[in-house]
Coordinates of C-alpha atoms in Angstrom, one line a residue:
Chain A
X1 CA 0.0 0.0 0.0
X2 CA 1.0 3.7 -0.8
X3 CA 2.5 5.9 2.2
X4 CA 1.7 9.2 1.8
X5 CA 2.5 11.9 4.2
X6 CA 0.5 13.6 7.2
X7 CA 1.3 16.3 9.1
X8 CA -0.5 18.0 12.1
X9 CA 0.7 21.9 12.0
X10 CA -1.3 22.5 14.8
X11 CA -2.4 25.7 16.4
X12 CA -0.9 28.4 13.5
X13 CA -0.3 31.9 12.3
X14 CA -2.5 32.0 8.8
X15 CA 0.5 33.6 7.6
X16 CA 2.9 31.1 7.8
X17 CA 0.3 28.8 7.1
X18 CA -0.5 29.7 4.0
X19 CA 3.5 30.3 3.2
X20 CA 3.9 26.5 4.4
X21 CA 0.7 25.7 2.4
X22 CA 2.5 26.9 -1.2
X23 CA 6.0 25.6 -0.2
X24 CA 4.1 22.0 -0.5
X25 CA 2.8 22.6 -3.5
X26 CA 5.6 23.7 -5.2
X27 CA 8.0 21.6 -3.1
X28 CA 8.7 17.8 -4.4
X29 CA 7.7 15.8 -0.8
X30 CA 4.6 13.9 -3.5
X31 CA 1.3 13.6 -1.9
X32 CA 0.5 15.1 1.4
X33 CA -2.7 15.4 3.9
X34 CA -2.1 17.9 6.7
X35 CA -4.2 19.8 9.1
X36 CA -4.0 22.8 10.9
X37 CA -5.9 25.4 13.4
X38 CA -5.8 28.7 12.7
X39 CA -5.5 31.5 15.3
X40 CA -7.7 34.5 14.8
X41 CA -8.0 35.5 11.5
X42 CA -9.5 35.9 8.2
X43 CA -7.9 34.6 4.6
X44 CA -8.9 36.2 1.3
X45 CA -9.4 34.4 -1.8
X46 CA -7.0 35.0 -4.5
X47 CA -10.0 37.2 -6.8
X48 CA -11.3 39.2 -3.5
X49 CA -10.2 43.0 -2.1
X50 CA -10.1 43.6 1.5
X51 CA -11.5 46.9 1.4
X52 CA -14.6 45.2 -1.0
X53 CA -15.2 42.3 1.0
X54 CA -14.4 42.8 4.4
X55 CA -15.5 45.5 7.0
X56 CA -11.7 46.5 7.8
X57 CA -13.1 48.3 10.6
X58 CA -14.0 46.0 12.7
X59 CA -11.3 43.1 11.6
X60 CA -8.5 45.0 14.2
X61 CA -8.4 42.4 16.1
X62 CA -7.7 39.7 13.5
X63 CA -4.7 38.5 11.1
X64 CA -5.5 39.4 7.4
X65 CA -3.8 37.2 4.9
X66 CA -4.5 36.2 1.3
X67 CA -4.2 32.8 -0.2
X68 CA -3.4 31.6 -4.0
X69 CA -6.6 29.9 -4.2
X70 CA -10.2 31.5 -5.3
X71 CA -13.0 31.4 -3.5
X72 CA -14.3 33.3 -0.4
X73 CA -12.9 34.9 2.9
X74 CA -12.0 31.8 5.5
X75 CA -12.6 33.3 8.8
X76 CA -11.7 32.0 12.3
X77 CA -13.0 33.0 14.9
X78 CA -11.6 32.9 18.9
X79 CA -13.4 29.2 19.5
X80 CA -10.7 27.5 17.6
X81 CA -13.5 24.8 16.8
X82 CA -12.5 24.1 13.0
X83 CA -10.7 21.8 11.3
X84 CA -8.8 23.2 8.5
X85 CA -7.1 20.3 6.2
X86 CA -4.7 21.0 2.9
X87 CA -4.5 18.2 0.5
X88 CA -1.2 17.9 -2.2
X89 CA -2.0 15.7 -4.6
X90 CA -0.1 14.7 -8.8
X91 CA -3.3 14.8 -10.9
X92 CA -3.8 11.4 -12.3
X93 CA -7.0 11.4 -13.5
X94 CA -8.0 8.3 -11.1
X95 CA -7.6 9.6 -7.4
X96 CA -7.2 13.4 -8.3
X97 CA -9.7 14.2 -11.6
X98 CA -8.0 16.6 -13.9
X99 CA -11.9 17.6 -14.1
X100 CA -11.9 20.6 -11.7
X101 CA -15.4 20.0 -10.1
X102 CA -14.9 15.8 -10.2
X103 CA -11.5 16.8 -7.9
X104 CA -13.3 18.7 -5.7
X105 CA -15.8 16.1 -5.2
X106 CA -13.2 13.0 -4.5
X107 CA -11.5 15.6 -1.6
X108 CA -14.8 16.4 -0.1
X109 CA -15.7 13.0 0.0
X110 CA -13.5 12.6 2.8
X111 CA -15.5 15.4 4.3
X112 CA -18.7 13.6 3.7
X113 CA -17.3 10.4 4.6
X114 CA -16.4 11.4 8.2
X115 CA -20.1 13.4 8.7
X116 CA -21.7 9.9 7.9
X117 CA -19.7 8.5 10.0
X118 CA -21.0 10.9 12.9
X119 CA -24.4 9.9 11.4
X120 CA -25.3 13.4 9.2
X121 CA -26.6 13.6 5.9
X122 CA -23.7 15.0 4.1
X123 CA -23.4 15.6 0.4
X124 CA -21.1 17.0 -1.9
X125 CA -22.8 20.6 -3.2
X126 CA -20.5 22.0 -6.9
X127 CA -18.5 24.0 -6.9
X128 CA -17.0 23.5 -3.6
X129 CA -19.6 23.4 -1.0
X130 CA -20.2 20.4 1.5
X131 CA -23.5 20.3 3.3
X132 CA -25.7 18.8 5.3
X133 CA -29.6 18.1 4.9
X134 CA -31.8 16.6 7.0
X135 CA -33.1 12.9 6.1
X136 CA -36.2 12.5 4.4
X137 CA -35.0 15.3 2.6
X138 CA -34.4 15.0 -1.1
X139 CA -32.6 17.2 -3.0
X140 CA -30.7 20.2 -1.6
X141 CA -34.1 21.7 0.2
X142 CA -32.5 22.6 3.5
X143 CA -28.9 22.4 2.7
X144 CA -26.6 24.4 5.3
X145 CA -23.2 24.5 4.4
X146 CA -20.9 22.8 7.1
X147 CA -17.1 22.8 5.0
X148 CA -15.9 25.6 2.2
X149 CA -13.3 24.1 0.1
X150 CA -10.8 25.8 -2.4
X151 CA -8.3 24.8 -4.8
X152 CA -5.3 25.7 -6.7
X153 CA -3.3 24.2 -9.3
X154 CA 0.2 24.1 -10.3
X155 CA 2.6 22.2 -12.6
X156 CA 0.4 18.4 -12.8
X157 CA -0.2 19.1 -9.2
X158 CA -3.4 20.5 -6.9
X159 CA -3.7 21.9 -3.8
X160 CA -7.1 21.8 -1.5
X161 CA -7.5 23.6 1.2
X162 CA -10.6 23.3 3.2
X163 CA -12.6 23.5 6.3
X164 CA -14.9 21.6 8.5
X165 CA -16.7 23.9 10.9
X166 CA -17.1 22.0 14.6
X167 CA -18.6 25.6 16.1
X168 CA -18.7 28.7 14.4
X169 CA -19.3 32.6 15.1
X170 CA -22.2 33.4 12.3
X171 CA -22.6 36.8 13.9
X172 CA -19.0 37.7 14.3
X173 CA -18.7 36.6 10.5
X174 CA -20.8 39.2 9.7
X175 CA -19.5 41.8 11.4
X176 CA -16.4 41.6 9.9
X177 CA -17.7 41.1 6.5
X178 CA -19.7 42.8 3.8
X179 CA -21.6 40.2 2.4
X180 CA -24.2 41.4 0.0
X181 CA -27.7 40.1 -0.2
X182 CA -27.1 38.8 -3.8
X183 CA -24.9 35.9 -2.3
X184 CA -27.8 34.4 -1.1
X185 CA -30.8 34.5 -4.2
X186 CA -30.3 31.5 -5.4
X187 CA -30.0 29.4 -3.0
X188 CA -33.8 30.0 -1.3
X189 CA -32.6 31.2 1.9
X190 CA -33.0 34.5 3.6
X191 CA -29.8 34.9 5.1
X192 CA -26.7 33.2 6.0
X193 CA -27.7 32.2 9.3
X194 CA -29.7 30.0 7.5
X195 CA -27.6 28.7 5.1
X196 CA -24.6 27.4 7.7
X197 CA -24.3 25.2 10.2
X198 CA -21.5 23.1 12.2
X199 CA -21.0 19.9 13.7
X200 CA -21.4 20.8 17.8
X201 CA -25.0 22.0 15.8
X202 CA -26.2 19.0 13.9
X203 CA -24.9 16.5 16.6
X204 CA -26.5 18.6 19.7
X205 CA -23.0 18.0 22.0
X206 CA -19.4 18.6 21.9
X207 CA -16.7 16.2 20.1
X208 CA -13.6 15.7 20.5
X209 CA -11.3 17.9 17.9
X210 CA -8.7 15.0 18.2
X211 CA -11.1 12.3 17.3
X212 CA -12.7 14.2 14.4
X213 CA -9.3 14.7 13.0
X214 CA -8.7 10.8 13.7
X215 CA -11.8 9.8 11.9
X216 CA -11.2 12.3 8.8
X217 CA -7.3 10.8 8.8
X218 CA -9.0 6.9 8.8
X219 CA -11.7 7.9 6.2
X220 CA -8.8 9.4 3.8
X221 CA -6.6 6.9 4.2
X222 CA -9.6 4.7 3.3
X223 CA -10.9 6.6 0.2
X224 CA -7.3 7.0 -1.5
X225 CA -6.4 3.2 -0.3
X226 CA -3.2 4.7 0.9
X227 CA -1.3 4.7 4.6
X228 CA -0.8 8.2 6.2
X229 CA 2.7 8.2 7.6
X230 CA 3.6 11.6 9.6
X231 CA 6.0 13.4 8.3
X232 CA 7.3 17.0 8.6
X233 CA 8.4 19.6 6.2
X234 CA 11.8 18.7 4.0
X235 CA 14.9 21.1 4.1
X236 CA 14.0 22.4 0.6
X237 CA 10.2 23.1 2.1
X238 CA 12.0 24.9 4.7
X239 CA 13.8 27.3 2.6
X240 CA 10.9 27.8 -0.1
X241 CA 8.6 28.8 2.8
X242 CA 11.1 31.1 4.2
X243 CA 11.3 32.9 1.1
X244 CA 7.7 33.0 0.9
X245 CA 6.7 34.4 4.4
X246 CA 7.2 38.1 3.3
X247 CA 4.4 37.9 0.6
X248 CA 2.1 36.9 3.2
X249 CA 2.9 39.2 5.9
X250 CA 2.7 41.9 3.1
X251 CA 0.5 44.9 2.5
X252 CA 1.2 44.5 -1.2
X253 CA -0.4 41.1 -1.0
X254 CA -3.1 40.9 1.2
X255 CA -4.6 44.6 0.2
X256 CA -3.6 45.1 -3.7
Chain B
X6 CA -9.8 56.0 -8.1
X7 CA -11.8 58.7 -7.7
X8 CA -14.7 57.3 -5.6
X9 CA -17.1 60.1 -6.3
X10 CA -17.0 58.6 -10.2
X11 CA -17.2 54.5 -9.6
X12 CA -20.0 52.5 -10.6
X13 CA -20.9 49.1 -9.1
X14 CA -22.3 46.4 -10.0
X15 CA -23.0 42.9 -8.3
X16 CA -23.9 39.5 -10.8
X17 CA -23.7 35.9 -9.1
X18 CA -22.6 33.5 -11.2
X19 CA -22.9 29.2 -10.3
X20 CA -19.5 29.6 -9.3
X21 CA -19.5 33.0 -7.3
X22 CA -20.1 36.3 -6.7
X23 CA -18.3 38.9 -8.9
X24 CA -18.5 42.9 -7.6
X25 CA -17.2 45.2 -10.6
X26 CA -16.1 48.7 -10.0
X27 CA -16.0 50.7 -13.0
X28 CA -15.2 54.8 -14.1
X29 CA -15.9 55.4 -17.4
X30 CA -14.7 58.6 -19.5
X31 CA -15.7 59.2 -22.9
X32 CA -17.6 56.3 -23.4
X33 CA -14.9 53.8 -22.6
X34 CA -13.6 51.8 -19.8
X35 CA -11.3 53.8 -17.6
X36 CA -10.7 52.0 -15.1
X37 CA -11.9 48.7 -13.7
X38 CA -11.5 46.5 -10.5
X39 CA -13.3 43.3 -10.1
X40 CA -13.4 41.7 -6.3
X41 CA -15.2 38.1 -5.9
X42 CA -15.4 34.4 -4.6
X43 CA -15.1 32.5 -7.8
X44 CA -12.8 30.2 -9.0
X45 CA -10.0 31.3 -12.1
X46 CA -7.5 28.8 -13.5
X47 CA -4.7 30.1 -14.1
X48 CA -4.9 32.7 -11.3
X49 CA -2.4 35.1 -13.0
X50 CA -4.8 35.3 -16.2
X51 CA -7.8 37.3 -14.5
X52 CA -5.0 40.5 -14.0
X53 CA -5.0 40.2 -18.1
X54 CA -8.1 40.2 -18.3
X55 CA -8.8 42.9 -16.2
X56 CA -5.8 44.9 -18.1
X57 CA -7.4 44.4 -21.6
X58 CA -10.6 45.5 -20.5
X59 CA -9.4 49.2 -19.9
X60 CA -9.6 51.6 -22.0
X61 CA -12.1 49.4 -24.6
X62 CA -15.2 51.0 -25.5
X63 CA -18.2 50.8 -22.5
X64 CA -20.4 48.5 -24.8
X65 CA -21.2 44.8 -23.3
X66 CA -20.5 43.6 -27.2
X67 CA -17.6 44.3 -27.0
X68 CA -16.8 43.8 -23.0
X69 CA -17.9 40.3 -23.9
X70 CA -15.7 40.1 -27.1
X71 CA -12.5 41.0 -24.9
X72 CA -13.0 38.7 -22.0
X73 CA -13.8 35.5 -24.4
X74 CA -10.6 36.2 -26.4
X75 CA -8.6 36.8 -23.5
X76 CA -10.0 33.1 -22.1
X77 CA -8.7 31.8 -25.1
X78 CA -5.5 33.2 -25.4
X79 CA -4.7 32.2 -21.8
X80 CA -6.9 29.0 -21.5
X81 CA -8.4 29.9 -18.9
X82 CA -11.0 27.5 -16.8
X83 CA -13.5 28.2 -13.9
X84 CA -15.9 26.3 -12.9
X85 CA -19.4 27.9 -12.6
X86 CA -18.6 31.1 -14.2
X87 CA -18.4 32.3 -17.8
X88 CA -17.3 34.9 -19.7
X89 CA -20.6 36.3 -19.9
X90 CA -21.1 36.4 -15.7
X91 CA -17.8 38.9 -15.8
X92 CA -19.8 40.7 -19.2
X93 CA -23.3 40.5 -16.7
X94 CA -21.5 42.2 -13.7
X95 CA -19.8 44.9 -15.3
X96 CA -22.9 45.9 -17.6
X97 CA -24.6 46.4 -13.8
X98 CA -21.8 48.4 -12.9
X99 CA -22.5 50.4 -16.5
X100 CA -26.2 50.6 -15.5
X101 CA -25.7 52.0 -12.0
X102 CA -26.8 55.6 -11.6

């Protein structure tokens, strides 16, 4: 069986993170499943401007960083309740789809893998959504979106970053952010708070960060047929995320 | 930017939500900024598209003409949004008194 690596980054500063996060994409380690916990703070996707998207004013209190991946703003909040995971992965066409949406949906299923597991509904929503219905529900009719995904590509290779919220802020979210009504028309909900949810939510009690991450380690190891071994970052990882770290501290970067 | 001069528009496409910001001067793009949550491969290729959208006439023919020739030139990819949702957003921004 295939070893790929793991690593378990821990409590982070998003900036580094995300410095880390490129430097294993472009480093040459092959295929690599981490995790990490950001500290308070709020990512931009590659196509969004701070001054558009968030309200600056209130964000004082929190690390603003950008990362080279579309999408929305990832914010975390001071519960700490969230599971971020990065995936690094050679497109093969048969575990990682060089079909954009069909990769999405073999890395989420991970996601959706380890909410079954906890006994949810979970379902894989294009582009990049995973959410949770209740049973007896067909369809997508009470979706709430419980994991935001986002990926990146580069040289044969991809890069998935995601998500899974175990408590989340929805107030404090949109405080910080301008989010217009539009985001919400289609999808037949009045707001956001109705249109998100998180674990601690759907399951009515508290679990165990440690064991979610265990069960989301077992279920990927299980979906890519492949043994996680944990690893750390090489020498040459090392040096490339040194010499990215002043692009993500950088005005130039997170408010161009 | 002169603020006093931008126009905004907002279109959601499958794949996002694109804001354009938009000054116009003699009938023709100015200047333009576009902020969203959608997905662009290769990441680098919006900034050209952004770039040969300025100073091109204000007319959604031939905002639409631009950003499909610039997709093809860079093949560009991204999933749940067409040319025509960028075309959509900054015709809003066009309209917007």
């Amino acid at each position: 069986m295939n070893r790929w690596r793991f690593i378990d980054f821990g409590l982070v500063d998003i900036r580094d993170m995300m410095a880390m996060d490129e430097a294993i994409l472009k480093g040459d380690e092959g295929n690599t499943f981490f995790f990490w916990t950001p500290k308070k703070s709020i990512i931009l996707g590659y196509f969004q401007k701070a001054e558009v998207e968030l309200n600056l004013a209130n964000c004082k209190e929190y690390t603003i960083t950008r990362r080279i991946s579309g999408g929305g703003i990832a914010f975390s909040d001071d519960l700490g309740r969230q599971i971020n995971y990065g995936v690094v992965g050679t497109i093969d066409n048969d575990l990682f789809p060089l079909d954009i949406i069909g990769s999405y949906k073999q890395i989420c299923g991970v996601l959706i893998d380890t909410l079954i597991h906890y006994g949810l509904n979970a379902a894989f929503r294009p582009i990049n959504d995973v959410v949770v219905t209740p049973y007896l529900n067909t369809g997508t009719k009470g979706a709430r979106k419980i994991s935001g995904n986002a990926q990146t590509r580069w040289e044969g290779k991809l890069l998935q970053n995601g998500t899974l919220l175990l408590d989340f802020d929805i107030e404090e979210m949109l405080r910080i952010s301008n989010i217009p009504r539009e985001k919400f028309l289609d999808k037949k909900i009045a707001s956001i708070r109705e249109g998100l949810t998180w674990l601690d939510r759907e399951l009515g009690e508290q679990r165990d960060m440690e064991e979610v991450k265990g069960i989301m380690k077992r279920k990927f190891e299980e979906r890519f047929n492949v043994r996680l071994k944990t690893g750390k970052l090489s020498e040459k990882e090392t040096a490339l995320t040194n010499s990215l770290l002043p692009k993500y501290y950088s005005p130039e970067w997170v408010f161009r | 930017m002169d603020a006093s001069k931008i126009k905004q528009g907002i279109h959601k496409s499958k794949g996002g939500l694109i804001r354009s910001f938009v000054t116009i001067e003699n009938g023709a793009i100015k200047d333009i900024d576009v902020s969203g949550d959608f997905f662009l491969f290769p990441e680098e290729a919006f900034f050209k598209i952004i770039k040969e959208l300025k100073g091109i006439p204000a007319k959604r023919g031939k905002i639409q003409e631009i950003i499909e020739k610039t997709y093809e030139k860079e093949n560009i990819q991204s999933p749940g949004t067409e040319p025509c949702d960028f075309t959509e957003s900054i015709m809003k921004a066009l309209e917007d008194t």
